[in-house]
């Protein structure tokens, strides 16, 4: 599921012009098979989903330690994030993206949306250690279908940020991202099953209505 950085850098994403001073940290193919217009469903799933990043014991431990250290060392104090220590990427948007759809903020993570288009969504977060960006692109799979690709980009805050990113790297790869990607795929399939069931109910209700009208007409 993990992809080379070129999976992001080789595509003409609008986001690339906004993150030239960020480095690509990770790129993951998401198990979200769908049609050409389903990015918005994936975005809503991200925004409204449960705490999938805490699906494994490793990721729960990492996040517990991270939030504890953040409180002790003041990494997440007011003014250390987006709009405080770091300006929002929205300040870099060209007019068409700034006037377009922004997208929803995440419910379970401290990330705010920057912009959303038909095939891209960007959200950001910031604290005393790093300015982070999540990019979700909707791409063709080569066989007529589409799926999501998640790219994580970072701009560490000096030595502290670089040390922090180096320390958590093995935990991110072994626990957090793999658990998150699996949970994204699971929720995607649950959502698709629910839509299929609702479509089936609508068809059955329509058939029942047609039969009822036929009986009345006779």
Coordinates of N, CA and C in Angstrom, one line a residue:
X1 N 0.8 -1.2 0.0 CA 0.0 0.0 0.0 C 0.9 1.3 0.0
X2 N 2.1 1.2 0.5 CA 2.9 2.4 0.5 C 3.5 2.6 -0.9
X3 N 3.6 3.8 -1.3 CA 4.0 4.2 -2.7 C 5.2 5.1 -2.6
X4 N 6.0 5.1 -3.7 CA 7.1 6.1 -3.8 C 6.7 7.5 -3.8
X5 N 7.5 8.4 -3.4 CA 7.2 9.8 -3.4 C 6.8 10.4 -4.7
X6 N 7.3 9.8 -5.8 CA 6.9 10.2 -7.1 C 5.4 10.0 -7.4
X7 N 4.7 9.2 -6.6 CA 3.3 9.1 -6.8 C 2.6 10.4 -6.6
X8 N 3.2 11.2 -5.8 CA 2.7 12.6 -5.6 C 3.4 13.6 -6.5
X9 N 4.7 13.6 -6.5 CA 5.5 14.6 -7.2 C 5.4 14.5 -8.7
X10 N 5.0 13.4 -9.3 CA 4.9 13.3 -10.7 C 3.6 13.7 -11.3
X11 N 2.6 14.0 -10.4 CA 1.3 14.4 -10.9 C 1.1 15.9 -10.8
X12 N 0.3 16.5 -11.7 CA 0.1 17.9 -11.7 C -0.9 18.4 -10.7
X13 N -0.7 18.0 -9.4 CA -1.7 18.5 -8.4 C -1.6 20.0 -8.2
X14 N -2.7 20.6 -8.0 CA -2.8 22.0 -7.6 C -2.0 22.3 -6.3
X15 N -2.1 21.3 -5.4 CA -1.4 21.5 -4.1 C 0.1 21.6 -4.2
X16 N 0.7 21.1 -5.2 CA 2.2 21.2 -5.3 C 2.7 22.6 -5.3
X17 N 2.0 23.5 -5.9 CA 2.4 24.9 -5.9 C 2.4 25.5 -4.5
X18 N 1.6 24.9 -3.6 CA 1.5 25.5 -2.2 C 2.5 24.9 -1.2
X19 N 3.1 23.8 -1.5 CA 3.9 23.1 -0.6 C 5.4 22.9 -1.0
X20 N 5.9 23.8 -1.8 CA 7.2 23.7 -2.3 C 8.3 23.7 -1.2
X21 N 8.0 24.3 0.0 CA 8.9 24.3 1.1 C 8.6 23.2 2.1
X22 N 7.7 22.2 1.8 CA 7.5 21.0 2.6 C 8.1 19.8 1.9
X23 N 8.4 18.8 2.7 CA 9.0 17.6 2.2 C 7.9 16.5 2.2
X24 N 7.9 15.7 1.2 CA 7.0 14.5 1.1 C 7.5 13.5 2.1
X25 N 6.7 13.2 3.1 CA 7.1 12.2 4.1 C 6.6 10.8 3.8
X26 N 5.4 10.6 3.4 CA 4.8 9.3 3.1 C 3.7 9.4 2.0
X27 N 3.6 8.4 1.2 CA 2.5 8.3 0.2 C 1.9 6.9 0.3
X28 N 0.6 6.8 0.5 CA -0.1 5.5 0.6 C -1.2 5.4 -0.4
X29 N -1.3 4.3 -1.0 CA -2.5 4.0 -1.8 C -3.6 3.5 -0.8
X30 N -4.8 4.1 -1.0 CA -5.9 3.8 -0.1 C -6.8 2.7 -0.8
X31 N -7.3 1.8 0.0 CA -8.2 0.7 -0.5 C -9.6 1.2 -0.6
X32 N -9.8 2.1 -1.5 CA -11.1 2.8 -1.7 C -11.5 2.8 -3.2
X33 N -11.7 1.6 -3.7 CA -12.1 1.5 -5.1 C -13.5 2.2 -5.4
X34 N -13.5 3.0 -6.4 CA -14.8 3.7 -6.7 C -14.8 4.3 -8.1
X35 N -15.8 5.1 -8.4 CA -16.0 5.8 -9.6 C -15.2 7.1 -9.7
X36 N -15.3 7.8 -10.8 CA -14.6 9.0 -11.0 C -15.0 10.2 -10.1
X37 N -16.2 10.1 -9.5 CA -16.7 11.3 -8.8 C -16.9 11.0 -7.3
X38 N -16.1 10.1 -6.8 CA -16.3 9.7 -5.4 C -15.3 10.3 -4.4
X39 N -14.5 11.2 -4.8 CA -13.6 11.8 -3.8 C -14.4 12.5 -2.7
X40 N -15.5 13.1 -3.0 CA -16.3 13.8 -1.9 C -16.7 12.8 -0.9
X41 N -17.1 11.6 -1.3 CA -17.5 10.6 -0.3 C -16.4 10.3 0.6
X42 N -15.2 10.1 0.1 CA -14.0 9.8 0.9 C -13.7 11.0 1.8
X43 N -13.8 12.2 1.4 CA -13.6 13.4 2.2 C -14.5 13.4 3.4
X44 N -15.8 13.1 3.1 CA -16.8 13.1 4.2 C -16.5 12.0 5.2
X45 N -16.0 10.9 4.7 CA -15.6 9.8 5.5 C -14.5 10.2 6.5
X46 N -13.5 10.8 5.9 CA -12.4 11.3 6.7 C -12.9 12.3 7.8
X47 N -13.7 13.2 7.4 CA -14.2 14.3 8.3 C -15.0 13.7 9.4
X48 N -15.9 12.7 9.1 CA -16.9 12.3 10.1 C -16.6 10.9 10.7
X49 N -15.4 10.3 10.3 CA -15.1 9.0 10.7 C -14.7 8.9 12.2
X50 N -14.5 7.6 12.6 CA -14.1 7.4 14.0 C -12.6 7.5 14.1
X51 N -12.0 7.2 15.2 CA -10.6 7.4 15.5 C -9.8 6.2 14.9
X52 N -9.8 6.1 13.5 CA -9.1 5.0 12.9 C -7.6 5.0 13.1
X53 N -7.1 6.2 13.4 CA -5.6 6.3 13.7 C -5.3 5.6 15.0
X54 N -6.3 5.3 15.8 CA -6.0 4.6 17.1 C -6.5 3.1 17.0
X55 N -6.5 2.5 15.8 CA -7.0 1.2 15.7 C -6.1 0.1 16.2
X56 N -4.8 0.4 16.3 CA -3.8 -0.6 16.8 C -3.3 -0.2 18.1
X57 N -2.7 -1.2 18.9 CA -2.2 -0.9 20.2 C -1.0 0.0 20.1
X58 N -0.2 -0.2 19.0 CA 1.0 0.7 18.8 C 0.6 2.1 18.6
X59 N -0.4 2.4 17.8 CA -0.8 3.7 17.5 C -1.4 4.4 18.7
X60 N -2.2 3.6 19.5 CA -2.8 4.2 20.7 C -1.7 4.6 21.7
X61 N -0.7 3.7 21.8 CA 0.4 4.1 22.8 C 1.2 5.3 22.3
X62 N 1.4 5.4 21.0 CA 2.2 6.5 20.4 C 1.4 7.8 20.6
X63 N 0.1 7.8 20.3 CA -0.7 9.0 20.5 C -0.8 9.4 22.0
X64 N -0.9 8.4 22.8 CA -1.0 8.7 24.3 C 0.3 9.4 24.7
X65 N 1.4 8.9 24.3 CA 2.7 9.5 24.7 C 2.8 10.9 24.1
X66 N 2.4 11.0 22.8 CA 2.5 12.3 22.1 C 1.7 13.3 22.8
X67 N 0.5 13.1 23.1 CA -0.4 14.1 23.7 C 0.1 14.4 25.1
X68 N 0.7 13.4 25.8 CA 1.2 13.7 27.2 C 2.4 14.6 27.1
X69 N 3.4 14.3 26.2 CA 4.5 15.1 26.0 C 4.1 16.5 25.5
X70 N 3.1 16.6 24.7 CA 2.6 17.9 24.2 C 2.2 18.8 25.3
X71 N 1.5 18.2 26.3 CA 1.0 18.9 27.4 C 2.1 19.4 28.3
X72 N 3.1 18.5 28.5 CA 4.2 18.8 29.4 C 5.1 19.9 28.8
X73 N 5.4 19.7 27.5 CA 6.4 20.6 26.9 C 5.8 21.8 26.2
X74 N 4.4 21.8 26.1 CA 3.8 23.0 25.5 C 3.8 23.0 24.0
X75 N 3.9 21.8 23.4 CA 3.9 21.7 21.9 C 2.6 22.2 21.3
X76 N 1.5 22.0 22.0 CA 0.2 22.3 21.5 C -0.5 23.5 22.1
X77 N 0.3 24.3 22.8 CA -0.3 25.5 23.4 C -0.9 26.4 22.4
X78 N -1.9 27.2 22.8 CA -2.5 28.2 21.9 C -1.5 29.1 21.3
X79 N -1.6 29.3 20.0 CA -0.7 30.2 19.3 C 0.4 29.4 18.6
X80 N 0.6 28.1 18.9 CA 1.7 27.3 18.3 C 1.3 26.7 17.0
X81 N 0.0 26.7 16.6 CA -0.4 26.0 15.4 C -0.7 26.9 14.2
X82 N -1.6 26.4 13.4 CA -2.0 27.2 12.1 C -2.7 28.4 12.5
X83 N -2.3 29.5 11.9 CA -2.9 30.8 12.2 C -2.1 31.5 13.4
X84 N -1.2 30.8 14.0 CA -0.4 31.4 15.1 C 1.1 31.3 14.7
X85 N 1.8 30.2 15.1 CA 3.2 30.1 14.7 C 3.4 30.0 13.2
X86 N 2.5 29.3 12.6 CA 2.6 29.1 11.1 C 1.3 29.7 10.4
X87 N 1.5 30.4 9.4 CA 0.3 30.9 8.6 C -0.4 29.7 7.9
X88 N -1.7 29.8 7.7 CA -2.4 28.8 7.0 C -2.0 28.8 5.5
X89 N -2.1 27.6 4.9 CA -1.8 27.5 3.5 C -2.9 28.2 2.7
X90 N -4.0 28.5 3.3 CA -5.1 29.2 2.6 C -4.6 30.6 2.2
X91 N -3.6 31.1 2.9 CA -3.0 32.4 2.5 C -2.2 32.3 1.2
X92 N -1.9 31.1 0.8 CA -1.1 30.9 -0.5 C -2.0 30.6 -1.7
X93 N -3.3 30.4 -1.4 CA -4.2 29.9 -2.5 C -4.4 31.0 -3.6
X94 N -4.4 30.5 -4.8 CA -4.8 31.4 -5.9 C -6.3 31.7 -5.8
X95 N -6.8 32.7 -6.4 CA -8.2 33.2 -6.2 C -9.2 32.1 -6.5
X96 N -9.0 31.3 -7.5 CA -10.1 30.3 -7.8 C -10.2 29.3 -6.8
X97 N -9.1 28.8 -6.1 CA -9.2 27.9 -5.1 C -9.7 28.5 -3.8
X98 N -9.3 29.8 -3.5 CA -9.7 30.5 -2.3 C -11.2 30.7 -2.4
X99 N -11.8 31.0 -3.6 CA -13.2 31.2 -3.7 C -14.0 29.9 -3.9
X100 N -13.3 28.8 -4.1 CA -14.0 27.5 -4.3 C -14.3 26.8 -3.0
X101 N -14.7 25.6 -3.1 CA -15.0 24.8 -1.9 C -13.8 24.6 -1.0
X102 N -14.0 24.8 0.3 CA -12.9 24.6 1.3 C -12.8 23.2 1.7
X103 N -14.0 22.5 1.9 CA -13.9 21.2 2.5 C -14.1 21.2 4.0
X104 N -14.5 20.0 4.6 CA -14.8 20.0 6.0 C -13.5 19.8 6.9
X105 N -13.6 20.3 8.1 CA -12.5 20.0 9.1 C -12.7 18.6 9.6
X106 N -11.6 18.0 10.1 CA -11.7 16.7 10.7 C -12.3 16.7 12.1
X107 N -13.1 15.7 12.4 CA -13.7 15.7 13.7 C -12.8 15.1 14.8
X108 N -12.0 14.1 14.5 CA -11.2 13.4 15.5 C -9.7 13.8 15.5
X109 N -9.3 14.7 14.6 CA -7.9 15.1 14.6 C -7.9 16.6 14.4
X110 N -6.8 17.3 15.0 CA -6.8 18.7 14.9 C -6.3 19.2 13.5
X111 N -7.1 18.9 12.5 CA -6.7 19.3 11.1 C -7.9 20.1 10.5
X112 N -7.5 21.2 9.8 CA -8.5 22.0 9.2 C -8.3 22.0 7.7
X113 N -9.4 22.1 6.9 CA -9.3 22.0 5.5 C -8.7 23.2 4.9
X114 N -8.0 23.0 3.8 CA -7.5 24.2 3.0 C -8.3 24.4 1.7
X115 N -8.4 23.3 0.9 CA -9.3 23.4 -0.3 C -9.7 22.0 -0.7
X116 N -10.8 22.0 -1.5 CA -11.3 20.7 -2.1 C -11.7 21.0 -3.5
X117 N -11.3 20.1 -4.4 CA -11.7 20.1 -5.8 C -12.3 18.8 -6.1
X118 N -12.6 18.6 -7.4 CA -13.1 17.3 -7.9 C -12.2 16.1 -7.6
X119 N -10.9 16.3 -7.6 CA -10.0 15.2 -7.4 C -8.9 15.5 -6.4
X120 N -9.0 16.6 -5.6 CA -8.0 16.9 -4.6 C -8.6 17.4 -3.3
X121 N -8.0 17.0 -2.2 CA -8.4 17.6 -0.9 C -7.2 17.8 -0.1
X122 N -7.1 19.0 0.5 CA -5.9 19.3 1.3 C -6.4 19.7 2.7
X123 N -5.7 19.2 3.8 CA -6.0 19.6 5.2 C -4.6 19.8 5.8
X124 N -4.6 20.7 6.9 CA -3.4 21.0 7.5 C -3.5 21.0 9.0
X125 N -2.4 20.9 9.7 CA -2.3 21.0 11.2 C -0.9 21.6 11.5
X126 N -0.9 22.2 12.7 CA 0.4 22.8 13.1 C 0.5 22.8 14.6
X127 N 1.8 22.7 15.1 CA 2.1 22.8 16.5 C 3.5 23.3 16.6
X128 N 4.1 23.2 17.8 CA 5.4 23.7 18.0 C 6.5 22.9 17.4
X129 N 6.2 21.7 16.9 CA 7.2 20.8 16.3 C 7.2 20.8 14.8
X130 N 6.0 21.0 14.2 CA 5.9 20.8 12.7 C 4.6 21.4 12.2
X131 N 4.7 21.8 10.9 CA 3.5 22.1 10.1 C 3.3 21.0 9.2
X132 N 2.1 20.3 9.3 CA 1.9 19.1 8.5 C 0.7 19.3 7.6
X133 N 0.8 18.6 6.5 CA -0.3 18.7 5.4 C -0.6 17.3 5.0
X134 N -1.9 17.0 4.9 CA -2.4 15.8 4.3 C -3.1 16.1 3.0
X135 N -2.7 15.4 1.9 CA -3.2 15.6 0.6 C -3.9 14.3 0.2
X136 N -5.1 14.3 -0.2 CA -5.8 13.2 -0.7 C -6.1 13.4 -2.2
X137 N -5.6 12.6 -3.0 CA -5.9 12.7 -4.5 C -6.7 11.5 -4.9
X138 N -7.5 11.8 -5.9 CA -8.4 10.7 -6.5 C -7.9 10.4 -7.9
X139 N -7.4 9.2 -8.1 CA -6.6 8.8 -9.3 C -7.2 7.6 -10.0
X140 N -7.0 7.4 -11.2 CA -7.4 6.2 -12.0 C -6.4 5.1 -11.6
X141 N -7.0 3.9 -11.7 CA -6.2 2.7 -11.3 C -5.7 1.9 -12.5
X142 N -5.9 2.4 -13.7 CA -5.4 1.8 -14.9 C -6.4 0.7 -15.5
X143 N -7.4 0.4 -14.8 CA -8.4 -0.6 -15.3 C -9.8 -0.1 -15.3
X144 N -10.0 1.2 -15.4 CA -11.3 1.8 -15.4 C -11.9 2.3 -14.1
X145 N -11.2 2.0 -13.0 CA -11.7 2.4 -11.7 C -10.8 3.5 -11.1
X146 N -11.1 3.9 -9.9 CA -10.4 5.0 -9.3 C -10.2 4.6 -7.8
X147 N -9.3 5.3 -7.2 CA -9.0 5.1 -5.7 C -8.3 6.3 -5.2
X148 N -8.2 6.4 -3.9 CA -7.6 7.5 -3.2 C -6.1 7.3 -3.0
X149 N -5.3 8.3 -3.0 CA -3.9 8.3 -2.6 C -3.7 9.4 -1.6
X150 N -3.1 8.9 -0.4 CA -2.9 9.9 0.7 C -1.4 10.2 0.8
X151 N -1.1 11.5 0.7 CA 0.3 12.0 0.9 C 0.4 12.8 2.1
X152 N 1.4 12.6 2.9 CA 1.7 13.4 4.1 C 2.9 14.2 3.9
X153 N 2.8 15.5 4.0 CA 4.0 16.4 3.8 C 4.2 17.2 5.1
X154 N 5.5 17.5 5.4 CA 5.8 18.1 6.7 C 6.8 19.2 6.5
X155 N 6.8 20.2 7.4 CA 7.8 21.2 7.5 C 8.2 21.3 8.9
X156 N 9.2 20.6 9.3 CA 9.6 20.6 10.8 C 10.0 22.0 11.2
X157 N 9.8 22.3 12.5 CA 10.2 23.5 13.1 C 11.6 23.4 13.7
X158 N 12.6 23.6 12.9 CA 14.0 23.6 13.4 C 14.5 22.2 13.9
X159 N 15.4 22.2 14.8 CA 16.0 21.0 15.3 C 15.0 20.2 16.1
X160 N 14.2 20.9 16.9 CA 13.1 20.1 17.6 C 12.2 19.4 16.7
X161 N 11.7 20.0 15.6 CA 10.8 19.3 14.7 C 11.5 18.2 14.0
X162 N 12.8 18.4 13.6 CA 13.5 17.3 12.9 C 13.7 16.1 13.8
X163 N 14.1 16.4 15.0 CA 14.3 15.3 16.0 C 13.0 14.6 16.3
X164 N 11.9 15.3 16.4 CA 10.6 14.7 16.7 C 10.2 13.8 15.5
X165 N 10.3 14.3 14.3 CA 9.9 13.5 13.1 C 10.8 12.2 13.0
X166 N 12.1 12.3 13.3 CA 13.0 11.1 13.3 C 12.6 10.1 14.3
X167 N 12.2 10.6 15.5 CA 11.9 9.7 16.6 C 10.6 8.9 16.3
X168 N 9.6 9.5 15.7 CA 8.3 8.9 15.6 C 8.2 8.1 14.2
X169 N 9.2 8.2 13.4 CA 9.1 7.6 12.0 C 8.8 6.1 12.1
X170 N 9.6 5.3 12.9 CA 9.3 3.9 12.9 C 7.9 3.6 13.4
X171 N 7.4 4.3 14.4 CA 6.1 4.1 14.9 C 5.0 4.4 13.8
X172 N 5.2 5.5 13.1 CA 4.3 5.9 12.1 C 4.1 4.8 11.0
X173 N 5.3 4.2 10.6 CA 5.2 3.2 9.5 C 4.7 1.9 10.0
X174 N 5.1 1.5 11.2 CA 4.7 0.2 11.7 C 3.3 0.1 12.3
X175 N 2.9 1.3 12.9 CA 1.6 1.2 13.6 C 0.6 2.2 13.1
X176 N 0.9 3.5 13.1 CA -0.2 4.5 12.8 C -0.7 4.4 11.4
X177 N 0.1 4.5 10.4 CA -0.4 4.6 9.0 C -1.0 3.3 8.6
X178 N -0.4 2.2 8.9 CA -1.0 0.9 8.4 C -2.3 0.7 9.0
X179 N -2.5 1.0 10.3 CA -3.8 0.9 11.0 C -4.8 1.8 10.4
X180 N -4.3 3.1 10.1 CA -5.2 4.1 9.5 C -5.7 3.6 8.1
X181 N -4.8 3.2 7.3 CA -5.2 2.8 6.0 C -6.1 1.6 6.0
X182 N -5.9 0.6 6.9 CA -6.9 -0.5 7.0 C -8.2 0.0 7.4
X183 N -8.3 0.9 8.4 CA -9.5 1.4 8.9 C -10.3 2.2 7.8
X184 N -9.5 3.0 7.0 CA -10.1 3.7 5.9 C -10.8 2.8 4.9
X185 N -10.1 1.7 4.6 CA -10.7 0.7 3.7 C -11.9 0.0 4.3
X186 N -11.9 -0.3 5.6 CA -13.0 -0.9 6.2 C -14.2 0.0 6.2
X187 N -14.0 1.3 6.6 CA -15.1 2.2 6.6 C -15.7 2.4 5.2
X188 N -14.8 2.4 4.2 CA -15.2 2.6 2.8 C -16.2 1.5 2.4
X189 N -15.8 0.3 2.7 CA -16.6 -0.9 2.4 C -18.0 -0.9 3.1
X190 N -17.9 -0.5 4.4 CA -19.2 -0.4 5.2 C -20.1 0.7 4.5
X191 N -19.5 1.8 4.1 CA -20.3 2.9 3.5 C -20.9 2.4 2.2
X192 N -20.1 1.7 1.4 CA -20.6 1.2 0.1 C -21.7 0.1 0.3
X193 N -21.5 -0.7 1.3 CA -22.6 -1.7 1.6 C -23.9 -1.0 2.0
X194 N -23.7 0.0 2.8 CA -24.9 0.8 3.2 C -25.6 1.4 2.1
X195 N -24.8 2.0 1.1 CA -25.4 2.6 -0.1 C -26.1 1.6 -0.9
X196 N -25.5 0.4 -1.1 CA -26.1 -0.7 -1.8 C -27.4 -1.1 -1.2
X197 N -27.4 -1.2 0.1 CA -28.7 -1.6 0.8 C -29.8 -0.6 0.6
X198 N -29.4 0.7 0.7 CA -30.4 1.8 0.5 C -31.0 1.8 -0.9
X199 N -30.1 1.5 -1.8 CA -30.5 1.5 -3.2 C -31.5 0.3 -3.4
X200 N -31.2 -0.9 -2.8 CA -32.0 -2.0 -2.9 C -33.4 -1.7 -2.2
X201 N -33.4 -1.1 -1.1 CA -34.7 -0.7 -0.4 C -35.5 0.2 -1.3
X202 N -34.8 1.2 -2.0 CA -35.5 2.1 -2.9 C -36.2 1.4 -4.0
X203 N -35.4 0.4 -4.6 CA -35.9 -0.4 -5.7 C -37.1 -1.2 -5.3
X204 N -37.0 -1.8 -4.1 CA -38.1 -2.7 -3.6 C -39.4 -1.8 -3.3
X205 N -39.1 -0.6 -2.7 CA -40.3 0.3 -2.5 C -40.9 0.7 -3.8
X206 N -40.1 1.0 -4.8 CA -40.6 1.4 -6.1 C -41.4 0.3 -6.7
X207 N -40.9 -1.0 -6.6 CA -41.6 -2.1 -7.2 C -43.0 -2.3 -6.5
X208 N -42.9 -2.1 -5.1 CA -44.2 -2.3 -4.4 C -45.2 -1.2 -4.7
X209 N -44.7 0.0 -5.0 CA -45.6 1.1 -5.4 C -46.2 0.8 -6.7
X210 N -45.4 0.3 -7.7 CA -45.9 -0.1 -9.0 C -47.0 -1.2 -8.9
X211 N -46.7 -2.2 -8.1 CA -47.7 -3.3 -7.9 C -49.0 -2.8 -7.3
X212 N -48.8 -1.8 -6.3 CA -50.0 -1.3 -5.7 C -50.9 -0.5 -6.7
X213 N -50.2 0.3 -7.6 CA -51.0 1.0 -8.6 C -51.7 0.1 -9.6
X214 N -50.9 -1.0 -9.9 CA -51.5 -1.9 -10.9 C -52.8 -2.5 -10.3
X215 N -52.7 -2.9 -9.0 CA -53.9 -3.5 -8.4 C -55.1 -2.5 -8.4
X216 N -54.8 -1.3 -8.0 CA -55.9 -0.3 -7.9 C -56.5 -0.1 -9.3
X217 N -55.6 0.0 -10.3 CA -56.1 0.2 -11.7 C -57.0 -0.9 -12.2
X218 N -56.7 -2.2 -11.7 CA -57.5 -3.3 -12.1 C -58.9 -3.2 -11.4

